[in-house]
Amino acid sequence: MNETVFWEIIESSWADSPRLNKKRAKALISNEEELLAELSEELSETILENYDKRLLKLSKEDLTAFIHILEEKLYNIDREDIHEYTDGSDDGFLYCRCFILGMGKEYYDMIDKEPSKAIMDLEAELFGFSAYQQYEEKFGEEFERNSIHCIETCSNGNGW
């Protein structure tokens, strides 16, 4: 598992639902708040189902590596400059970061580079925690979270 495969899993989860993927492509260009809000709901429903199916196919080693990349990506955008545009309590900001990640690499990179393009209060809580649940379901044990890249808000000391 590497970062390329990590993003491929997310991108393929969108590609599994062509109508929604087409909407997402439009949203990536327009950054239209209403369209992104619709996609936020779909990300926590239809896309999440596609994503979960893909995660359940991974070996223990690959799912562990996937989760570590996920944690690193959430940690990297745990920053005050992004929070300024997404808002949210500690948990709310984490859920906003889950949305940013769940939208895929292009959206993630856009917000990482230009935080002002983030939209207030768009969340995808379930997307951020699903990999932990799939790990526990598949392997019968709780995943030991990464202490290097804690996903909790304000954990990235360089970002605040």
PDB file of C-alpha atoms in Angstrom:
ATOM      1  CA  MET A   1       0.000   0.000   0.000  1.00  0.00           C
ATOM      2  CA  ASN A   2       1.308   3.397  -0.946  1.00  0.00           C
ATOM      3  CA  GLU A   3      -0.183   6.851  -1.395  1.00  0.00           C
ATOM      4  CA  THR A   4      -1.056   6.219  -5.049  1.00  0.00           C
ATOM      5  CA  VAL A   5      -3.088   3.126  -4.166  1.00  0.00           C
ATOM      6  CA  PHE A   6      -4.648   4.994  -1.231  1.00  0.00           C
ATOM      7  CA  TRP A   7      -6.009   7.688  -3.559  1.00  0.00           C
ATOM      8  CA  GLU A   8      -7.029   5.061  -6.134  1.00  0.00           C
ATOM      9  CA  ILE A   9      -9.282   3.412  -3.541  1.00  0.00           C
ATOM     10  CA  ILE A  10     -11.045   6.706  -2.880  1.00  0.00           C
ATOM     11  CA  GLU A  11     -11.253   7.621  -6.567  1.00  0.00           C
ATOM     12  CA  SER A  12     -12.570   4.172  -7.488  1.00  0.00           C
ATOM     13  CA  SER A  13     -15.221   4.453  -4.795  1.00  0.00           C
ATOM     14  CA  TRP A  14     -16.515   7.516  -6.636  1.00  0.00           C
ATOM     15  CA  ALA A  15     -16.126   5.864 -10.062  1.00  0.00           C
ATOM     16  CA  ASP A  16     -18.371   3.016  -8.856  1.00  0.00           C
ATOM     17  CA  SER A  17     -21.244   5.553  -8.934  1.00  0.00           C
ATOM     18  CA  PRO A  18     -20.857   7.312 -12.311  1.00  0.00           C
ATOM     19  CA  ARG A  19     -23.709   9.819 -11.782  1.00  0.00           C
ATOM     20  CA  LEU A  20     -22.225  11.012  -8.506  1.00  0.00           C
ATOM     21  CA  ASN A  21     -18.709  11.003  -9.895  1.00  0.00           C
ATOM     22  CA  LYS A  22     -19.903  13.275 -12.697  1.00  0.00           C
ATOM     23  CA  LYS A  23     -21.392  15.651 -10.108  1.00  0.00           C
ATOM     24  CA  ARG A  24     -18.122  15.545  -8.194  1.00  0.00           C
ATOM     25  CA  ALA A  25     -16.161  16.413 -11.361  1.00  0.00           C
ATOM     26  CA  LYS A  26     -18.418  19.440 -11.830  1.00  0.00           C
ATOM     27  CA  ALA A  27     -17.970  20.433  -8.187  1.00  0.00           C
ATOM     28  CA  LEU A  28     -14.186  20.187  -8.470  1.00  0.00           C
ATOM     29  CA  ILE A  29     -14.326  22.815 -11.214  1.00  0.00           C
ATOM     30  CA  SER A  30     -17.065  25.072  -9.859  1.00  0.00           C
ATOM     31  CA  ASN A  31     -16.519  24.661  -6.109  1.00  0.00           C
ATOM     32  CA  GLU A  32     -20.262  25.384  -5.879  1.00  0.00           C
ATOM     33  CA  GLU A  33     -21.447  25.224  -2.272  1.00  0.00           C
ATOM     34  CA  GLU A  34     -24.881  23.700  -3.001  1.00  0.00           C
ATOM     35  CA  LEU A  35     -23.408  20.939  -5.147  1.00  0.00           C
ATOM     36  CA  LEU A  36     -20.714  20.190  -2.571  1.00  0.00           C
ATOM     37  CA  ALA A  37     -23.394  20.015   0.140  1.00  0.00           C
ATOM     38  CA  GLU A  38     -25.265  17.377  -1.913  1.00  0.00           C
ATOM     39  CA  LEU A  39     -22.037  15.443  -2.357  1.00  0.00           C
ATOM     40  CA  SER A  40     -21.382  15.612   1.376  1.00  0.00           C
ATOM     41  CA  GLU A  41     -24.558  13.600   1.952  1.00  0.00           C
ATOM     42  CA  GLU A  42     -23.734  11.149  -0.834  1.00  0.00           C
ATOM     43  CA  LEU A  43     -20.217  10.710   0.502  1.00  0.00           C
ATOM     44  CA  SER A  44     -21.662   9.479   3.800  1.00  0.00           C
ATOM     45  CA  GLU A  45     -24.106   7.139   2.047  1.00  0.00           C
ATOM     46  CA  THR A  46     -23.572   5.747  -1.461  1.00  0.00           C
ATOM     47  CA  ILE A  47     -19.855   6.478  -1.785  1.00  0.00           C
ATOM     48  CA  LEU A  48     -19.256   5.136   1.718  1.00  0.00           C
ATOM     49  CA  GLU A  49     -20.802   1.802   0.701  1.00  0.00           C
ATOM     50  CA  ASN A  50     -18.479   1.606  -2.321  1.00  0.00           C
ATOM     51  CA  TYR A  51     -15.509   2.559  -0.146  1.00  0.00           C
ATOM     52  CA  ASP A  52     -16.330  -0.024   2.528  1.00  0.00           C
ATOM     53  CA  LYS A  53     -16.497  -2.811  -0.076  1.00  0.00           C
ATOM     54  CA  ARG A  54     -13.032  -1.864  -1.285  1.00  0.00           C
ATOM     55  CA  LEU A  55     -11.585  -1.661   2.227  1.00  0.00           C
ATOM     56  CA  LEU A  56     -12.917  -5.119   3.124  1.00  0.00           C
ATOM     57  CA  LYS A  57     -10.916  -6.606   0.238  1.00  0.00           C
ATOM     58  CA  LEU A  58      -7.611  -5.398   1.718  1.00  0.00           C
ATOM     59  CA  SER A  59      -5.252  -7.610   3.678  1.00  0.00           C
ATOM     60  CA  LYS A  60      -4.480  -6.717   7.281  1.00  0.00           C
ATOM     61  CA  GLU A  61      -1.139  -5.264   6.229  1.00  0.00           C
ATOM     62  CA  ASP A  62      -2.658  -3.164   3.447  1.00  0.00           C
ATOM     63  CA  LEU A  63      -5.591  -1.930   5.530  1.00  0.00           C
ATOM     64  CA  THR A  64      -3.181  -0.966   8.310  1.00  0.00           C
ATOM     65  CA  ALA A  65      -1.047   0.977   5.827  1.00  0.00           C
ATOM     66  CA  PHE A  66      -4.184   2.556   4.333  1.00  0.00           C
ATOM     67  CA  ILE A  67      -5.304   3.768   7.769  1.00  0.00           C
ATOM     68  CA  HIS A  68      -1.863   5.186   8.502  1.00  0.00           C
ATOM     69  CA  ILE A  69      -1.989   7.194   5.262  1.00  0.00           C
ATOM     70  CA  LEU A  70      -5.532   8.324   6.104  1.00  0.00           C
ATOM     71  CA  GLU A  71      -4.370   9.493   9.525  1.00  0.00           C
ATOM     72  CA  GLU A  72      -1.415  11.326   8.012  1.00  0.00           C
ATOM     73  CA  LYS A  73      -3.640  13.083   5.459  1.00  0.00           C
ATOM     74  CA  LEU A  74      -6.138  14.182   8.128  1.00  0.00           C
ATOM     75  CA  TYR A  75      -3.273  15.340  10.348  1.00  0.00           C
ATOM     76  CA  ASN A  76      -1.699  17.379   7.543  1.00  0.00           C
ATOM     77  CA  ILE A  77      -4.861  19.445   7.010  1.00  0.00           C
ATOM     78  CA  ASP A  78      -5.423  19.946  10.740  1.00  0.00           C
ATOM     79  CA  ARG A  79      -4.567  23.617  10.429  1.00  0.00           C
ATOM     80  CA  GLU A  80      -5.932  26.918  11.608  1.00  0.00           C
ATOM     81  CA  ASP A  81      -5.927  28.383   8.089  1.00  0.00           C
ATOM     82  CA  ILE A  82      -8.275  25.621   6.906  1.00  0.00           C
ATOM     83  CA  HIS A  83     -10.424  25.768  10.054  1.00  0.00           C
ATOM     84  CA  GLU A  84     -11.002  29.457   9.379  1.00  0.00           C
ATOM     85  CA  TYR A  85     -13.004  28.520   6.256  1.00  0.00           C
ATOM     86  CA  THR A  86     -14.668  25.286   7.405  1.00  0.00           C
ATOM     87  CA  ASP A  87     -15.475  26.260  10.995  1.00  0.00           C
ATOM     88  CA  GLY A  88     -16.618  23.574  13.402  1.00  0.00           C
ATOM     89  CA  SER A  89     -15.951  22.521  16.949  1.00  0.00           C
ATOM     90  CA  ASP A  90     -13.081  20.135  17.588  1.00  0.00           C
ATOM     91  CA  ASP A  91     -15.165  17.192  16.341  1.00  0.00           C
ATOM     92  CA  GLY A  92     -16.860  19.281  13.662  1.00  0.00           C
ATOM     93  CA  PHE A  93     -13.540  20.339  12.178  1.00  0.00           C
ATOM     94  CA  LEU A  94     -12.390  16.711  12.121  1.00  0.00           C
ATOM     95  CA  TYR A  95     -15.571  15.795  10.221  1.00  0.00           C
ATOM     96  CA  CYS A  96     -14.913  18.662   7.777  1.00  0.00           C
ATOM     97  CA  ARG A  97     -11.428  17.286   7.192  1.00  0.00           C
ATOM     98  CA  CYS A  98     -12.991  13.863   6.572  1.00  0.00           C
ATOM     99  CA  PHE A  99     -15.128  15.470   3.852  1.00  0.00           C
ATOM    100  CA  ILE A 100     -12.088  17.124   2.277  1.00  0.00           C
ATOM    101  CA  LEU A 101     -10.255  13.791   2.212  1.00  0.00           C
ATOM    102  CA  GLY A 102     -13.278  11.843   1.006  1.00  0.00           C
ATOM    103  CA  MET A 103     -13.707  14.109  -2.004  1.00  0.00           C
ATOM    104  CA  GLY A 104     -10.446  12.725  -3.374  1.00  0.00           C
ATOM    105  CA  LYS A 105      -6.934  13.854  -4.155  1.00  0.00           C
ATOM    106  CA  GLU A 106      -7.767  16.804  -6.409  1.00  0.00           C
ATOM    107  CA  TYR A 107     -10.094  18.423  -3.856  1.00  0.00           C
ATOM    108  CA  TYR A 108      -7.753  17.587  -0.975  1.00  0.00           C
ATOM    109  CA  ASP A 109      -4.793  19.173  -2.770  1.00  0.00           C
ATOM    110  CA  MET A 110      -6.856  22.243  -3.689  1.00  0.00           C
ATOM    111  CA  ILE A 111      -7.891  22.885  -0.074  1.00  0.00           C
ATOM    112  CA  ASP A 112      -4.402  22.095   1.198  1.00  0.00           C
ATOM    113  CA  LYS A 113      -2.936  24.741  -1.128  1.00  0.00           C
ATOM    114  CA  GLU A 114      -5.805  27.266  -1.050  1.00  0.00           C
ATOM    115  CA  PRO A 115      -7.741  26.948   2.222  1.00  0.00           C
ATOM    116  CA  SER A 116     -10.035  29.819   1.211  1.00  0.00           C
ATOM    117  CA  LYS A 117     -11.685  27.437  -1.288  1.00  0.00           C
ATOM    118  CA  ALA A 118     -13.021  25.292   1.573  1.00  0.00           C
ATOM    119  CA  ILE A 119     -16.741  25.537   2.264  1.00  0.00           C
ATOM    120  CA  MET A 120     -18.215  26.045   5.715  1.00  0.00           C
ATOM    121  CA  ASP A 121     -19.673  23.070   7.595  1.00  0.00           C
ATOM    122  CA  LEU A 122     -19.392  20.319   4.945  1.00  0.00           C
ATOM    123  CA  GLU A 123     -18.840  17.082   6.821  1.00  0.00           C
ATOM    124  CA  ALA A 124     -18.384  13.354   6.237  1.00  0.00           C
ATOM    125  CA  GLU A 125     -17.813  11.910   9.700  1.00  0.00           C
ATOM    126  CA  LEU A 126     -18.520   8.315   8.730  1.00  0.00           C
ATOM    127  CA  PHE A 127     -16.034   8.420   5.873  1.00  0.00           C
ATOM    128  CA  GLY A 128     -13.226   9.294   8.273  1.00  0.00           C
ATOM    129  CA  PHE A 129     -13.956   6.481  10.700  1.00  0.00           C
ATOM    130  CA  SER A 130     -15.093   3.721   8.366  1.00  0.00           C
ATOM    131  CA  ALA A 131     -11.626   2.232   7.853  1.00  0.00           C
ATOM    132  CA  TYR A 132     -11.325   1.667  11.617  1.00  0.00           C
ATOM    133  CA  GLN A 133     -14.725  -0.047  11.649  1.00  0.00           C
ATOM    134  CA  GLN A 134     -13.867  -2.220   8.653  1.00  0.00           C
ATOM    135  CA  TYR A 135     -10.604  -3.246  10.309  1.00  0.00           C
ATOM    136  CA  GLU A 136     -12.405  -4.258  13.494  1.00  0.00           C
ATOM    137  CA  GLU A 137     -15.121  -6.098  11.555  1.00  0.00           C
ATOM    138  CA  LYS A 138     -12.690  -7.984   9.355  1.00  0.00           C
ATOM    139  CA  PHE A 139      -9.982  -8.819  11.900  1.00  0.00           C
ATOM    140  CA  GLY A 140     -11.978  -8.960  15.156  1.00  0.00           C
ATOM    141  CA  GLU A 141      -9.814  -6.442  16.969  1.00  0.00           C
ATOM    142  CA  GLU A 142      -9.759  -2.727  17.454  1.00  0.00           C
ATOM    143  CA  PHE A 143      -7.242  -0.824  15.357  1.00  0.00           C
ATOM    144  CA  GLU A 144      -4.459   0.777  17.385  1.00  0.00           C
ATOM    145  CA  ARG A 145      -4.499   4.401  16.285  1.00  0.00           C
ATOM    146  CA  ASN A 146      -1.340   6.095  15.093  1.00  0.00           C
ATOM    147  CA  SER A 147       0.199   8.284  17.770  1.00  0.00           C
ATOM    148  CA  ILE A 148       2.479   9.959  15.202  1.00  0.00           C
ATOM    149  CA  HIS A 149      -0.401  11.384  13.172  1.00  0.00           C
ATOM    150  CA  CYS A 150      -3.251  11.856  15.607  1.00  0.00           C
ATOM    151  CA  ILE A 151      -6.410  12.880  13.762  1.00  0.00           C
ATOM    152  CA  GLU A 152      -7.902  14.893  16.615  1.00  0.00           C
ATOM    153  CA  THR A 153      -8.263  18.614  16.028  1.00  0.00           C
ATOM    154  CA  CYS A 154      -5.259  20.728  17.097  1.00  0.00           C
ATOM    155  CA  SER A 155      -2.937  17.701  17.149  1.00  0.00           C
ATOM    156  CA  ASN A 156      -0.800  19.159  14.376  1.00  0.00           C
ATOM    157  CA  GLY A 157       1.293  21.579  16.402  1.00  0.00           C
ATOM    158  CA  ASN A 158       2.725  23.134  13.236  1.00  0.00           C
ATOM    159  CA  GLY A 159      -0.763  23.963  11.961  1.00  0.00           C
ATOM    160  CA  TRP A 160      -1.950  25.931  14.956  1.00  0.00           C
TER     161      TRP A 160
END
